Each structure stands twice: as C-alpha cells, then as structure tokens.
C-alpha atoms as one frame of an Amber mdcrd trajectory, in Angstrom:
protein
  -0.126   0.022  -0.001   2.848   2.432   0.924   5.285   1.614  -1.805   4.639
   4.628  -3.507   3.714   6.827  -1.419   5.919   9.866   0.121   6.872   8.386
   3.444   5.670  10.936   5.788   1.948  10.699   4.367   2.377   7.232   4.662
   3.485   7.323   8.380   0.796   9.282   9.052  -1.930   7.358   7.446  -0.415
   4.080   9.548  -0.574   6.453  12.678  -4.284   7.508  12.198  -5.130   3.479
  11.748  -3.087   2.614  14.575  -5.723   5.553  16.630  -8.635   4.524  15.330
  -8.063   0.873  16.834  -7.362   2.750  20.156 -10.397   4.900  19.943 -12.323
   1.827  19.251 -11.045  -0.353  22.167 -10.523   2.909  24.297 -12.734   0.877
  27.313 -10.019  -2.137  27.377  -7.254  -0.357  26.850  -5.264  -2.441  29.267
  -5.989  -5.687  27.155  -5.439  -4.621  23.786  -2.011  -5.182  21.471  -1.934
  -4.350  17.773   1.072  -6.516  16.155   2.801  -5.147  14.107   4.946  -7.191
  11.636   7.069  -6.331   9.078   8.316  -8.544   6.093  11.780  -8.991   6.075
  13.178  -8.583   2.671  10.139  -8.942   0.097   8.524  -5.497   0.320  11.176
  -3.027   1.181  12.782  -3.268  -2.875   9.944  -1.594  -4.320   9.984   1.649
  -1.881  12.248   4.537  -1.864  15.598   4.207  -0.604  14.418   0.742   0.136
  12.261   2.051   2.616  14.992   3.793   5.037  12.865   7.262   5.370   9.955
   5.614   5.831  11.117   3.424   8.921  12.689   6.122  10.239   9.570   8.016
  10.567   7.631   5.695  11.521   9.844   4.450  14.297  10.263   7.919  15.657
   6.394   8.500  15.103   5.584   5.810  17.356   8.439   6.425  19.935   7.310
   9.638  20.628   3.218   9.729  20.028   1.939   9.870  23.637  -1.183   7.530
  23.027   0.961   4.577  21.608   3.392   2.127  23.911   5.606   0.486  22.107
   6.442  -3.334  23.140   7.902  -6.048  21.994   6.245  -9.357  21.622   7.845
 -10.805  24.573   6.857  -8.044  26.941   3.076  -8.381  25.565   2.911 -11.961
  26.268   3.998 -11.359  30.035   2.264  -8.032  30.438  -0.874  -8.773  28.856
  -3.917 -11.612  30.300  -3.431 -14.460  28.435  -6.882 -15.869  27.091  -7.158
 -19.437  25.287  -7.251 -19.663  21.272 -10.266 -22.356  20.744  -8.724 -22.313
  16.842  -5.784 -20.938  15.081  -6.557 -20.576  11.719  -3.916 -22.038   9.444
  -2.359 -20.223   6.601   0.379 -17.692   4.754   0.588 -13.924   3.589  -0.446
 -15.169   0.430  -3.558 -16.128  -0.274  -4.215 -17.352   2.861  -3.415 -21.258
   2.481   0.248 -23.185   2.272  -0.029 -23.868  -1.741   3.196 -21.889  -2.611
   4.819 -24.462  -0.588   2.504 -27.532  -0.625   0.099 -30.000  -3.000   1.863
 -29.819  -6.115   3.849 -32.956  -6.988   7.491 -31.272  -6.659   6.949 -29.890
  -3.166   5.448 -32.745  -2.112   8.408 -35.148  -3.203  10.446 -32.528  -1.746
   8.571 -32.896   1.787   8.725 -36.806   1.582  12.229 -36.660   1.104  12.952
 -34.413   4.197  10.879 -36.508   6.234  12.938 -39.490   5.282  16.077 -38.500
   5.963  14.702 -36.624   9.191  13.198 -40.323  10.350  16.897 -41.601   9.125
  18.690 -39.275  11.483  16.658 -39.833  14.692  16.217 -43.746  13.835  20.328
 -44.077  13.787  20.754 -41.157  16.903  18.961 -43.827  19.088  20.789 -46.905
  17.363  24.072 -44.979  17.950  23.589 -42.673  20.992  27.790 -43.060  20.815
  27.368 -40.513  17.866  30.246 -37.775  18.270  28.352 -33.849  19.530  30.059
 -32.193  16.438  28.583 -35.010  14.037  24.968 -34.958  15.399  25.041 -30.645
  15.524  26.304 -30.696  12.070  23.743 -33.469  10.649  21.007 -31.304  12.417
  21.939 -28.272  10.825  21.870 -29.758   7.900  17.982 -30.677   8.524  17.479
 -27.429   9.693  18.235 -25.620   6.755  16.298 -27.972   4.522  13.521 -27.023
   6.420  13.799 -23.435   5.090  10.511 -22.492   3.361  12.498 -20.726   0.554
  13.023 -24.176  -0.889   9.353 -24.996  -1.743   8.766 -21.509  -2.736  10.672
 -22.272  -5.975   9.221 -25.730  -6.202   6.083 -26.111  -8.519   4.444 -23.961
 -11.122   4.184 -20.417  -8.558   7.614 -19.227  -9.026   9.892 -20.404 -12.277
  13.245 -18.716 -12.455  16.854 -19.077 -14.024  18.148 -21.141 -11.296  15.444
 -23.360 -10.269  17.264 -26.618 -11.317  20.751 -24.784  -8.996  17.700 -24.712
  -5.898  17.047 -28.118  -6.838  20.702 -29.552  -6.555  21.554 -27.525  -3.711
  17.990 -28.764  -1.432  19.247 -32.330  -2.242  22.522 -32.012  -1.540  22.172
 -30.517   2.179  20.267 -33.969   2.801  23.035 -36.154   1.211  25.220 -34.456
   3.487  23.457 -35.648   6.656  23.723 -39.258   5.260  27.624 -38.711   4.935
  28.174 -37.423   8.137  26.647 -40.560   9.438  28.629 -42.763   7.527  25.891
 -44.109   5.572  24.586 -44.717   2.114  22.981 -42.001   0.282  19.619 -43.170
  -0.866  19.207 -43.366  -4.856  16.146 -40.619  -4.338  18.208 -37.769  -3.752
  20.250 -38.243  -6.848  17.819 -37.866  -9.069  16.057 -34.117  -9.070  12.779
 -32.698  -7.847  12.432 -30.107 -10.388  10.411 -31.286 -13.281  11.169 -28.905
 -16.149   7.850 -29.964 -18.173   5.362 -27.841 -19.789   4.334 -26.157 -16.828
   8.134 -24.666 -16.232   7.600 -22.052 -19.330   4.218 -20.478 -17.511   4.616
 -17.520 -15.094   1.824 -16.859 -12.881   0.522 -12.983 -13.252   1.596 -10.836
  -9.973   0.076  -7.925 -10.081  -2.953  -6.005 -11.350  -2.892  -4.726 -15.074
  -5.284  -2.736 -17.085  -3.732  -3.105 -21.067  -4.771  -0.215 -23.888  -5.765
  -2.290 -26.597  -3.497  -0.690 -29.385  -1.361  -3.863 -30.665   1.697  -2.626
 -29.367   3.572  -2.330 -26.051   2.134   1.370 -25.193   4.628   2.256 -22.581
   7.207   0.601 -20.623   5.148  -0.945 -17.696   2.107  -1.606 -19.444   2.622
  -5.790 -19.181   4.940  -5.502 -16.355   3.657  -8.370 -14.074   1.878 -10.455
 -16.386   1.965 -13.591 -16.945   3.866 -15.827 -19.511   3.917 -18.862 -21.003
   7.197 -19.131 -23.072   6.692 -20.483 -26.808  10.919 -20.897 -27.342  11.675
 -22.752 -24.696   8.179 -25.038 -24.828   9.425 -25.363 -28.428  12.481 -26.507
 -27.986  11.944 -29.250 -25.287   9.226 -30.478 -27.884  11.318 -30.496 -30.380
   9.666 -27.844 -32.123  11.661 -26.903 -35.424   9.541 -23.684 -36.997   7.358
 -21.043 -34.744   5.506 -17.779 -35.271   4.547 -17.127 -32.040   7.392 -16.948
 -29.314   5.074 -15.445 -26.065   1.913 -15.652 -24.562   1.526 -12.816 -21.974
  -1.727 -13.105 -19.832  -3.075 -10.509 -17.056  -6.315  -9.279 -15.834  -8.034
  -5.972 -13.845 -11.189  -5.999 -12.167 -13.553  -5.968 -15.399 -11.056  -7.601
 -18.214  -8.870 -10.833 -19.041  -6.082  -9.782 -21.394  -4.030 -11.631 -23.541
  -0.922 -10.581 -25.548   0.580 -12.585 -28.506   4.349 -12.071 -29.175   5.562
 -13.025 -32.543   9.387 -13.614 -33.759   8.848 -10.424 -35.549   6.004  -8.297
 -37.438   7.239  -9.646 -40.666   6.125 -12.728 -39.643   2.592 -11.322 -39.412
   2.651  -9.667 -42.801   4.244 -13.256 -44.573   0.435 -14.526 -43.778  -2.103
 -14.034 -46.291  -5.511 -14.737 -44.214  -4.099 -15.384 -40.309  -6.527 -16.610
 -38.106  -6.360 -16.943 -34.434  -8.608 -18.918 -32.104  -8.033 -18.683 -28.331
  -9.890 -20.903 -25.985 -10.848 -20.355 -22.851 -11.236 -23.270 -20.795 -14.048
 -22.830 -17.966 -17.278 -24.931 -17.037 -18.538 -23.307 -20.406 -15.959 -23.478
 -22.376 -15.695 -19.736 -24.748 -13.748 -18.683 -28.003 -11.979 -15.887 -29.156
 -12.100 -15.490 -32.707  -9.755 -13.239 -34.727 -10.267 -13.154 -38.598  -8.120
 -11.588 -41.137  -5.317 -10.549 -38.775  -2.946  -8.327 -40.005  -0.831  -5.685
 -38.965  -3.077  -2.471 -38.558  -6.315  -4.284 -38.003  -8.923  -4.240 -35.174
 -11.955  -5.791 -34.064 -14.222  -6.150 -31.439 -17.583  -8.427 -30.172 -19.072
  -6.088 -28.069 -20.126  -7.365 -24.762 -17.366 -10.305 -25.283 -14.024  -9.282
 -26.429 -11.677  -6.708 -28.320  -8.442  -6.979 -30.187  -5.768  -4.962 -32.371
  -2.627  -6.250 -34.164   0.538  -4.011 -34.400   3.684  -5.437 -33.734   1.971
  -7.831 -31.323  -1.604  -9.184 -31.077  -3.391  -7.825 -27.949  -6.850  -8.984
 -26.746  -8.999  -7.624 -24.091 -11.921 -10.307 -22.764 -14.907  -9.160 -20.879
 -14.596 -10.932 -17.764 -18.150 -11.512 -17.510 -18.364 -13.431 -20.779 -16.139
 -16.070 -19.388 -17.398 -16.868 -15.974 -20.815 -15.526 -14.934 -19.647 -14.661
 -11.469 -16.580 -12.632 -13.124 -14.143 -14.625 -11.501 -12.547 -18.299 -11.550
 -10.335 -20.754 -13.374  -9.911 -20.509 -16.673  -7.216 -22.691 -19.253  -5.940
 -20.332 -21.940  -5.391 -22.245 -25.611  -3.706 -20.842 -28.888  -4.674 -21.650
 -31.955  -2.934 -19.773 -35.292  -3.960 -20.614 -38.603  -3.327 -19.562 -42.315
  -6.564 -20.056 -43.665  -7.518 -23.756 -42.988  -4.280 -24.842 -42.175  -3.408
 -25.200 -38.554  -0.002 -23.694 -38.195   0.544 -23.744 -34.693  -0.912 -24.868
 -31.230  -0.009 -23.398 -27.718   0.694 -25.319 -25.424   0.742 -28.529 -26.864
  -0.399 -30.609 -23.157  -2.922 -29.138 -21.117  -4.028 -25.387 -21.454  -2.056
 -22.729 -19.490  -3.715 -22.701 -15.708  -5.014 -19.090 -14.377  -7.011 -18.499
 -11.269  -8.731 -15.198 -11.402 -10.033 -14.280  -8.234 -12.976 -12.328  -7.114
 -12.794  -8.793  -7.394 -11.193  -6.660  -4.072  -9.587 -10.339  -3.048  -6.502
 -10.377  -5.215  -3.481 -11.623  -3.255  -1.003  -9.768  -5.042   1.958  -8.171
  -3.116   2.186  -3.920  -3.375   4.776  -3.050  -6.249
C-alpha cells in the first residue's frame, strides 16, 4: 500500500489507523495489543531508498506519540492477560493458504524426502547414542537448513526462474550431507532431480493487476509488467518444434477484463501470412472461444460485450470477465491456435492449457509494487 506514497504521508496514515483502533477499543486499552509485523525482505525493494526514510519516520513517530506504547512480543506476552484460542487459522500471507509450499507434486516430493531423511537421522541417533556431539550437530544443521521455506517456494509451478534446477540440486545436497556425516549410504532418490522441467516450467503466473490499452503495441514499458507469461520458445525447444511464429503468450487481468498478448518472432512474420486467423480457447465450465479473423498489421475488431483486439507489432486482446464466467471470476485454461486460412500452423501449449486462477474482485493477493 505505502510503497509509492511519500514517507511522511504514509507514516501519518499508518498512525491514524492505529489511533482509530485505540478509539475503537478505548474501554479495554489495558488488554489490547496491535501486532505490527514487517516483512524481512520482499516488500522493501519497492520503497524509495529501500524503505529507510519510511521506517525511520515510522519508528520515531511511534516512539514519541503519547497515545501509543511500543512493546516487544515477549513484553506483551508477559504483561497482557492470557486468553485461550479455540481455533488457530492455518495459512500464510499469500492467498491465506500453503499452496505455494505444498500440494504440487514437486513440493510434495521435497517434503517426503525431507521427512525420510529426518526420520533416518532420529533412528540413527537411537541406534548409535555414542555419535559424537559435533557430528550430531552438523547433521541436524543440514536438516534445519532444508526445512527453510524458500526451497519449496521454488518448487511447483507458482515461481519459475533461471536457477530452479540449481536450487533443487542444493536442497538435495543438504539432505545427502546428513547421510555422509553419519557414514551411511545416500539413497538413490536424492540423486534424482525433483524439479521436473515439464511444460509448466515455461509458465509464470501474474504478479499484479494490469489494465492494458488495446492498440497492438507495447504502449509503455510497464504496460505488461507483472503479467503472466508462457514461453513458446523454450516450450518449443523441449517439444522439438523446428519452426514457430509465436514466441510468447502474456496474460493478465484487472477487475473487468482478462488481457492476452501474443508475441511473434517479428512484425514481418505477421505480414507474411495472407489469411491469418487466431483462435483463443478459454476452458471453463462453459468453454468460450475468441476468434480473430483477417489478422493483419493495423487490423482491429470487436465483439461487443465479449472481446476486443488489435494487431501491430504484437496482438492484444481484452476479454470481458462476464463473458468468461457468470460470476466474473474463477479458473480458466488458455489455449492459442494460429491458422493460415484453414491450415493449422501452431497450437500452444501442446498439452494441457495454460492455467489461470482469477479471484473475486478485491480479493487479489498481490504484493504491493
């Protein structure tokens, strides 16, 4: 929220929220605590000067304000009356669940391996109580490192980068080290990559809401920044495609529309086709088709209430969310087919469609940019 605000204004707004809570709970201030939990890394790179001015002003204002008392969590736990929680919600800061870290076959495989190695270590300790303390300490250190959440952040299809395979190798190397420290044989499973590198490896999911101007060109540098992306070049290489015209498929959404952008090898590759037709399949409970006929540089079209499109250096399409889903949100699979007349030239992806989950309005869970 505050990353683009002037530091002083952001701090004053934050304090006003704190004081609003104070007014709301004025009859029980002695038993009211407002936890303020700051992210350790991710958010601050989006703030001016990495958030230094914001944080300095925030801490100064909190310390000097007579209506606010700052305490540590340990102080609060000691000084405040304890109450029982009948239920503790299990979840995370991202989508309120653990999907980033568990559920995908890669995530599950990583946790299964970690569990096996941990169990083997505890069994070894019971069988060999004479194990030297330094060996025991080093072995457990490898386990604790492997239990860090960052490993499974990179497994699965939510986050893909240039170093996924390297993260995979290092994660397994920590688990191997446990057996090596104990003088045991390393299980063969730890020598096999967890990172699959399948078709999902070529897809990145959106990280922000976007509104796109449908004009067939990248209107400004940030227009598509934060969109999802399917890499046709890498996918084509893995699938032994010898020729292709499409290089990538971008996808994003705002509160009203789903946006799709098609990148070609060059503008010339669009001009070469005499009767290009593009069919975009939207797989939902009620499948929809977006059909662009007579696609040529400078062309544009519209199906009122459904979608609009334009062609220039790229192809841009805006699809009304209400055309895809009656509730205007839900799951959808994207599939793109490129024709020259009636001849199918390309189909992306070759397997399952590109998955996308569009949440209900105002329930998006993106980090502030």
